[in-house]
Coordinates of C-alpha atoms in Angstrom, one line a residue:
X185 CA 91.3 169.9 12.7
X186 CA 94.5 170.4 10.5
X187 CA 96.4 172.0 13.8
X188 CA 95.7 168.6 15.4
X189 CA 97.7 167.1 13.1
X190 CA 100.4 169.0 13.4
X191 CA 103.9 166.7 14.9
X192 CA 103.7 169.4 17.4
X193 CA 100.7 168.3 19.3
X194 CA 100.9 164.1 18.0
X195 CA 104.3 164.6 21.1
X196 CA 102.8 166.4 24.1
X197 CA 106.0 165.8 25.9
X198 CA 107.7 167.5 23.4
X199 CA 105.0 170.1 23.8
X200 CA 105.5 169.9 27.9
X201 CA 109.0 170.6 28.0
X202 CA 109.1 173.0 25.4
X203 CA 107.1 175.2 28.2
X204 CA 110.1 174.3 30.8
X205 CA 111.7 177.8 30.9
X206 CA 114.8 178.3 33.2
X207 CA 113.6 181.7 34.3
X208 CA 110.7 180.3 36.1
X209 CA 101.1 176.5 42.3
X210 CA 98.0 175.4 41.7
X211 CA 95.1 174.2 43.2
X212 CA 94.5 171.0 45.5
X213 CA 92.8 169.5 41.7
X214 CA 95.9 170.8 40.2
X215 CA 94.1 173.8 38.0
X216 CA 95.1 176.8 38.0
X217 CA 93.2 179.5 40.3
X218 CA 91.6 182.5 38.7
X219 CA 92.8 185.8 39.9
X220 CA 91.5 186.6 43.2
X221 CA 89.6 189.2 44.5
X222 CA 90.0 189.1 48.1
X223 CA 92.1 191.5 50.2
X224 CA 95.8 191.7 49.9
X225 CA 97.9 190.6 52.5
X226 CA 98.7 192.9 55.6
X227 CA 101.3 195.5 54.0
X228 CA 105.0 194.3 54.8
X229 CA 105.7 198.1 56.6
X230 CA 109.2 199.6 56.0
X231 CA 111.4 196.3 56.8
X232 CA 109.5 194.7 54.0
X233 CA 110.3 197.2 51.6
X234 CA 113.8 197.2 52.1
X235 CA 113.9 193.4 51.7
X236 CA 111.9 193.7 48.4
X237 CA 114.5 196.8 46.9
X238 CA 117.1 194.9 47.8
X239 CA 116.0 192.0 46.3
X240 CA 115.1 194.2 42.9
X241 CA 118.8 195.7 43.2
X242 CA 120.5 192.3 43.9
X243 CA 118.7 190.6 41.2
X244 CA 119.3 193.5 38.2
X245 CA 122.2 193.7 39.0
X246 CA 122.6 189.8 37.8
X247 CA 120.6 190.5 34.8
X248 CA 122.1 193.3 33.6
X249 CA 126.0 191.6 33.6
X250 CA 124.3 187.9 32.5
X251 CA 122.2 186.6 29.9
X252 CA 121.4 183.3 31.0
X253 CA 122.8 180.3 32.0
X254 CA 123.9 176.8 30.1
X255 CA 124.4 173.4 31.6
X256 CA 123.8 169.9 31.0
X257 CA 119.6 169.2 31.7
X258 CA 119.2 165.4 32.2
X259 CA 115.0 165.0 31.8
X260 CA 113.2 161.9 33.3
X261 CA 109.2 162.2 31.1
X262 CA 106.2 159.9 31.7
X263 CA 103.3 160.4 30.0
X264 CA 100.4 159.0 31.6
X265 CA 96.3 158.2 30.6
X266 CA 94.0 160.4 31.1
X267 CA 94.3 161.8 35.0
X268 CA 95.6 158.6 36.4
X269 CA 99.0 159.4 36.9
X270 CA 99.2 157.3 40.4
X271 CA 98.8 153.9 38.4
X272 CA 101.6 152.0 36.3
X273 CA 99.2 150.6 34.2
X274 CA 98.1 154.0 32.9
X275 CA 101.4 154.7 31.8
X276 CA 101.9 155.4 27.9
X277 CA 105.7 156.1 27.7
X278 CA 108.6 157.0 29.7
X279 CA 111.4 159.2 28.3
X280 CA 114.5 160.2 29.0
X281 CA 116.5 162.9 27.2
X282 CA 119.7 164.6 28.1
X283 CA 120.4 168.2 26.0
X284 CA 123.2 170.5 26.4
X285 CA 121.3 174.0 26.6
X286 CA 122.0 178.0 27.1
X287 CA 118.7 179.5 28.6
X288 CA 119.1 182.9 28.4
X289 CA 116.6 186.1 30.0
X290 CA 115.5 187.6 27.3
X291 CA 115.7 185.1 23.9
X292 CA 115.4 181.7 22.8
X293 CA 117.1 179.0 24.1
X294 CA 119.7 177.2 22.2
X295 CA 119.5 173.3 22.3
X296 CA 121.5 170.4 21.7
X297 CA 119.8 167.0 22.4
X298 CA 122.7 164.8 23.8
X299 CA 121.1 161.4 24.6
X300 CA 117.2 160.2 24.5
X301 CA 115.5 157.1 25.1
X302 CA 112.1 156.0 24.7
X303 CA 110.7 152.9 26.6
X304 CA 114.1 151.7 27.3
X305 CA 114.7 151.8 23.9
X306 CA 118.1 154.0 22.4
X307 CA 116.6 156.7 19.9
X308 CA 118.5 158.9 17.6
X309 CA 119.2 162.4 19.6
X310 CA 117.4 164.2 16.6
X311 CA 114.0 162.7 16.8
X312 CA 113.1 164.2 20.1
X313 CA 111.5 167.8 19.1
X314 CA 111.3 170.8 21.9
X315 CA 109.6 173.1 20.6
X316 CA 110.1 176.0 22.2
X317 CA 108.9 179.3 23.0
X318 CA 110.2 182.3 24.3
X319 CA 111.0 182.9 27.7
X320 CA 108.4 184.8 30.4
X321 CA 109.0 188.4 30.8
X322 CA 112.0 189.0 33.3
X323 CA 111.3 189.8 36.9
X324 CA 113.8 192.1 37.7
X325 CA 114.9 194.2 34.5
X326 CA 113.8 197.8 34.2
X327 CA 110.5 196.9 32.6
X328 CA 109.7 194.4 35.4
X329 CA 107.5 196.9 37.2
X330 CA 105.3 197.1 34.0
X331 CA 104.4 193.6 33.8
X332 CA 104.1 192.2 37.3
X333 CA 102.9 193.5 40.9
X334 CA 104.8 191.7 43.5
X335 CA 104.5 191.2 47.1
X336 CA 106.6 190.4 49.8
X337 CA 106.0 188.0 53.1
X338 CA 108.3 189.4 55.2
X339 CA 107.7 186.3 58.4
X340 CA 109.9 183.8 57.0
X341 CA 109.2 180.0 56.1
X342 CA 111.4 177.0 55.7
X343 CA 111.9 175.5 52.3
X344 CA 114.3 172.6 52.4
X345 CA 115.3 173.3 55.9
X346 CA 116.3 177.0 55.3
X347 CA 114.5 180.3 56.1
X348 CA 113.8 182.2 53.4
X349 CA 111.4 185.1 52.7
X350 CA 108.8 184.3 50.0
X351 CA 107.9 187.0 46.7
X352 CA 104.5 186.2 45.4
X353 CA 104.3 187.5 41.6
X354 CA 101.5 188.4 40.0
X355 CA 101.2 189.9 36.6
X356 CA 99.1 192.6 35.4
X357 CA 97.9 191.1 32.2
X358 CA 97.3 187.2 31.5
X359 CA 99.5 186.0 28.3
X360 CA 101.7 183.2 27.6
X361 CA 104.4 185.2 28.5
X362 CA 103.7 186.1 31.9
X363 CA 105.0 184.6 35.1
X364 CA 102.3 183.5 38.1
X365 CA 103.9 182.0 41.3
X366 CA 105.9 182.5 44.3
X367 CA 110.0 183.2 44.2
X368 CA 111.6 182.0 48.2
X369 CA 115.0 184.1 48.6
X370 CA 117.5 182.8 51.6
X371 CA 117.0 185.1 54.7
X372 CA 120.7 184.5 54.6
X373 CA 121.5 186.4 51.2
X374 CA 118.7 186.9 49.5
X375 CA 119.7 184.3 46.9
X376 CA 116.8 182.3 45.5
X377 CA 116.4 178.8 46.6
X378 CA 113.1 178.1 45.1
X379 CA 110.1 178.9 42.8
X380 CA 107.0 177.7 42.5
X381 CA 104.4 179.2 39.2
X382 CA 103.1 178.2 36.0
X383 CA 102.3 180.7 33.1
X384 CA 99.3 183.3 33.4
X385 CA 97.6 182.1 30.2
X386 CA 98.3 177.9 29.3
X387 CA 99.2 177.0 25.5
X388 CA 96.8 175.3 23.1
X389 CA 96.1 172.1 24.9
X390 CA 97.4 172.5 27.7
X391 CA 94.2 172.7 30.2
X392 CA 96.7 172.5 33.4
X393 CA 100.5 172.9 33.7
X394 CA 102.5 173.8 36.8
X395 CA 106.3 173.6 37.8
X396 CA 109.0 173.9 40.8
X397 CA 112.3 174.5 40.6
X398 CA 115.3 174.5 43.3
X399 CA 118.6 176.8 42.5
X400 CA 121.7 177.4 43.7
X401 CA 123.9 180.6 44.2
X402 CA 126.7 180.7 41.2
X403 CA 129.3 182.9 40.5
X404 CA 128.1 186.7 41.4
X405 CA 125.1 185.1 43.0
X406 CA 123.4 184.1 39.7
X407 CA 120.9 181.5 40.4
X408 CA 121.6 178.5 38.6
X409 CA 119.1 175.6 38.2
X410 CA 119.8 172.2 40.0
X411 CA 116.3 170.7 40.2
X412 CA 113.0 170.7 39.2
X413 CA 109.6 169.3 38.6
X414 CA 107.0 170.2 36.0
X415 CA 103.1 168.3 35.6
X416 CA 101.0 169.3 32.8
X417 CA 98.1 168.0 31.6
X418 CA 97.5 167.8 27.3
X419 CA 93.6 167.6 26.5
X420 CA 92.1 167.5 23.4
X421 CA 87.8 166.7 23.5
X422 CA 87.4 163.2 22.1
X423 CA 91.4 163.0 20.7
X424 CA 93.4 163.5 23.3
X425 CA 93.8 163.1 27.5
X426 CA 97.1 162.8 28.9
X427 CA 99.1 164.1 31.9
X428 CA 102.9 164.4 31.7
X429 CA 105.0 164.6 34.6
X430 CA 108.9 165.9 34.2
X431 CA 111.5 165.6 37.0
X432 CA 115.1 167.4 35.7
X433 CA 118.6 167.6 37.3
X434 CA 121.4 169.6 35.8
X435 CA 125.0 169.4 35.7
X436 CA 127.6 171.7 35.3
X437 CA 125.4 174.5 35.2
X438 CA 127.4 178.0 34.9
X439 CA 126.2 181.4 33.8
X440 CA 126.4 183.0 30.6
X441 CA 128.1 186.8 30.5
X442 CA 126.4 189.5 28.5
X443 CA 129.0 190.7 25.4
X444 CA 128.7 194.4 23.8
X445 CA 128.3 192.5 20.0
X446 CA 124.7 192.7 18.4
X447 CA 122.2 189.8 18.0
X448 CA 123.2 188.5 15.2
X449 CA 126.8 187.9 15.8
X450 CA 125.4 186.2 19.2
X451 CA 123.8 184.3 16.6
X452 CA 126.1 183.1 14.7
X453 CA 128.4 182.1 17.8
X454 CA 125.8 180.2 18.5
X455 CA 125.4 178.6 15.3
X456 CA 128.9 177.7 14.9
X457 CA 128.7 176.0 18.3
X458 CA 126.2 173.5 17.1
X459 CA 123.0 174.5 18.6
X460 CA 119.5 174.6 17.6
X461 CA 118.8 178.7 18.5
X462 CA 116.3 181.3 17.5
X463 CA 117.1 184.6 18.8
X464 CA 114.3 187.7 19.5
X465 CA 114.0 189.8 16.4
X466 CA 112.8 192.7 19.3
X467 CA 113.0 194.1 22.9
X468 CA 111.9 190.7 24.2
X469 CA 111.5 192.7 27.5
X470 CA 109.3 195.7 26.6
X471 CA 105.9 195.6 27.8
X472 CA 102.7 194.9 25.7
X473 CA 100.0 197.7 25.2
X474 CA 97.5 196.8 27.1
X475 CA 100.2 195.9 30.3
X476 CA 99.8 198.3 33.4
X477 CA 102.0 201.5 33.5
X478 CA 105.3 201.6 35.5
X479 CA 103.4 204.0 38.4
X480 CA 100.8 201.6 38.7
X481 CA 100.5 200.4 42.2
X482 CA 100.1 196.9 43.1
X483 CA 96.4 196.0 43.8
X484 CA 95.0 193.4 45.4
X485 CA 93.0 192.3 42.4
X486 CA 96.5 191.6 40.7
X487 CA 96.9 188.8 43.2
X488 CA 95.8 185.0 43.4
X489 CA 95.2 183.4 46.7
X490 CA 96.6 180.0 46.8
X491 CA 94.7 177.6 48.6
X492 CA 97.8 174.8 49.4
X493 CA 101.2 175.5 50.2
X494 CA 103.8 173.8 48.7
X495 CA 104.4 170.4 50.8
X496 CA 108.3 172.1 51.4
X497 CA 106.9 175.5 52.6
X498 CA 106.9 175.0 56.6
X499 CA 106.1 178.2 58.7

């Protein structure tokens, strides 16, 4: 029971936002789905294709000229009783925290909590605790092919009023770095406007947790994050029960060029600046041994079937 103790787990919300990643659906109950079994989709032909490799070469380009992006996250927290998350009287705190941040592909993020507020009440900046972790693996870097099978719906839907062509992900391995989801690219530009996931294996106490995020096209076409939602449910047997719902805007987001210096002067730069940052001691990208090998072909077993669509997806 010592774990339980453990300041990391006595603040779920600290524990919930720690899993908020920039870089990226669940059930009608709001679990998430095992890994189906059922047939793929009908193969998206040559056109499909096309759209997929120029979605890879649009979106390594980005990565391999950026290493993230830093803005201004304003966070809006309630942590709820139990499952009851519709009723005001269930509700056990409501949070608001503002924190400078640099998310970047392949590393930890670097924080610096601006503002926070608990129950109306002004806290000091340093109490709140994220607790974070690192990043997913990267969609589209030269490893991507190890890690995830992707397939692409060439028919277009409407997210938000715009057509976009949707990139269901799918990794080949569960762990609590892998992506699960669905990425919608404009038909316009193949900039991404939305995604939709959660994380193939959940955190200790974490028995549900999914997110959605909106983006913008920055400078070179680098998606930058405008604004999001995240619900995740902490359970402990007998301790704990609580759901935890996150809507975050961001301001003045802006994308953070790759430099030719090591890690470690990145590291102090970072340092220097003030922030709260933990870089990767290794290839943060390179695959783990039991991940599929690059020539393995997507399979429909890879895949989860989604039983909702997301209440913006229209057809």
């Amino acid at each position: 029971m010592k774990i339980l103790s453990h300041p990391r787990f006595r603040k779920p919300f600290a524990l919930l936002a720690a899993l908020i990643c920039f870089t990226f659906l669940t059930q009608a109950d709001g679990s998430l789905p095992p890994v189906s079994h059922l047939p793929a989709a009908p193969a998206a032909g040559h056109a499909g294709r096309q759209i997929l490799a120029n979605i890879r070469e649009r979106e390594g380009r980005i990565y391999r000229k950026y290493r993230g992006v830093a803005g201004l996250r304003h966070s809006h927290i309630r942590v709820y009783r139990g499952k009851a998350k519709d009723y005001p009287a269930a509700m056990l705190n409501d949070i608001r925290v503002s924190a400078e941040r640099r998310d970047f592909y392949d590393a930890m993020p670097a924080v610096q909590v601006t503002r926070y507020t608990k129950d109306g009440a002004e806290m000091p900046p340093a109490q709140f605790e994220y607790n974070e972790f690192m990043p997913p693996h990267p969609l589209f870097d030269s490893h991507s092919e190890r890690h995830y099978a992707m397939r692409l719906r060439p028919t277009p839907v409407s997210i938000a009023g715009e057509p976009c062509y949707r990139l269901d992900i799918a990794p080949h391995v569960r762990s609590k770095r892998h992506f699960v989801g669905s990425l919608y690219f404009r038909v316009s530009d193949l900039s991404l406007l939305y995604v939709r996931g959660s994380y193939a294996k959940l955190r200790l106490g974490l028995q549900s947790f999914h997110f959605e995020f909106y983006f913008t096209a920055g400078p070179d076409g680098v998606p930058l994050f405008t604004k999001g939602y995240a619900e995740g449910r902490v359970y402990f047997p007998l301790l704990r029960d609580e759901t935890i719902v996150s809507h975050m805007t961001v301001e003045n987001a802006r994308p953070i060029r790759r430099h030719h210096e090591g890690r470690q002067a990145r590291g102090q730069n970072d340092q220097a600046a003030g922030l709260n940052t933990g870089l990767a001691t290794g290839p943060a990208s390179w695959p783990p041994r039991s991940a599929a090998p690059a020539s393995a072909a997507p399979t429909a077993r890879c895949f989860r079937e989604y039983r909702i669509r997301s209440a913006h997806e229209t057809p």
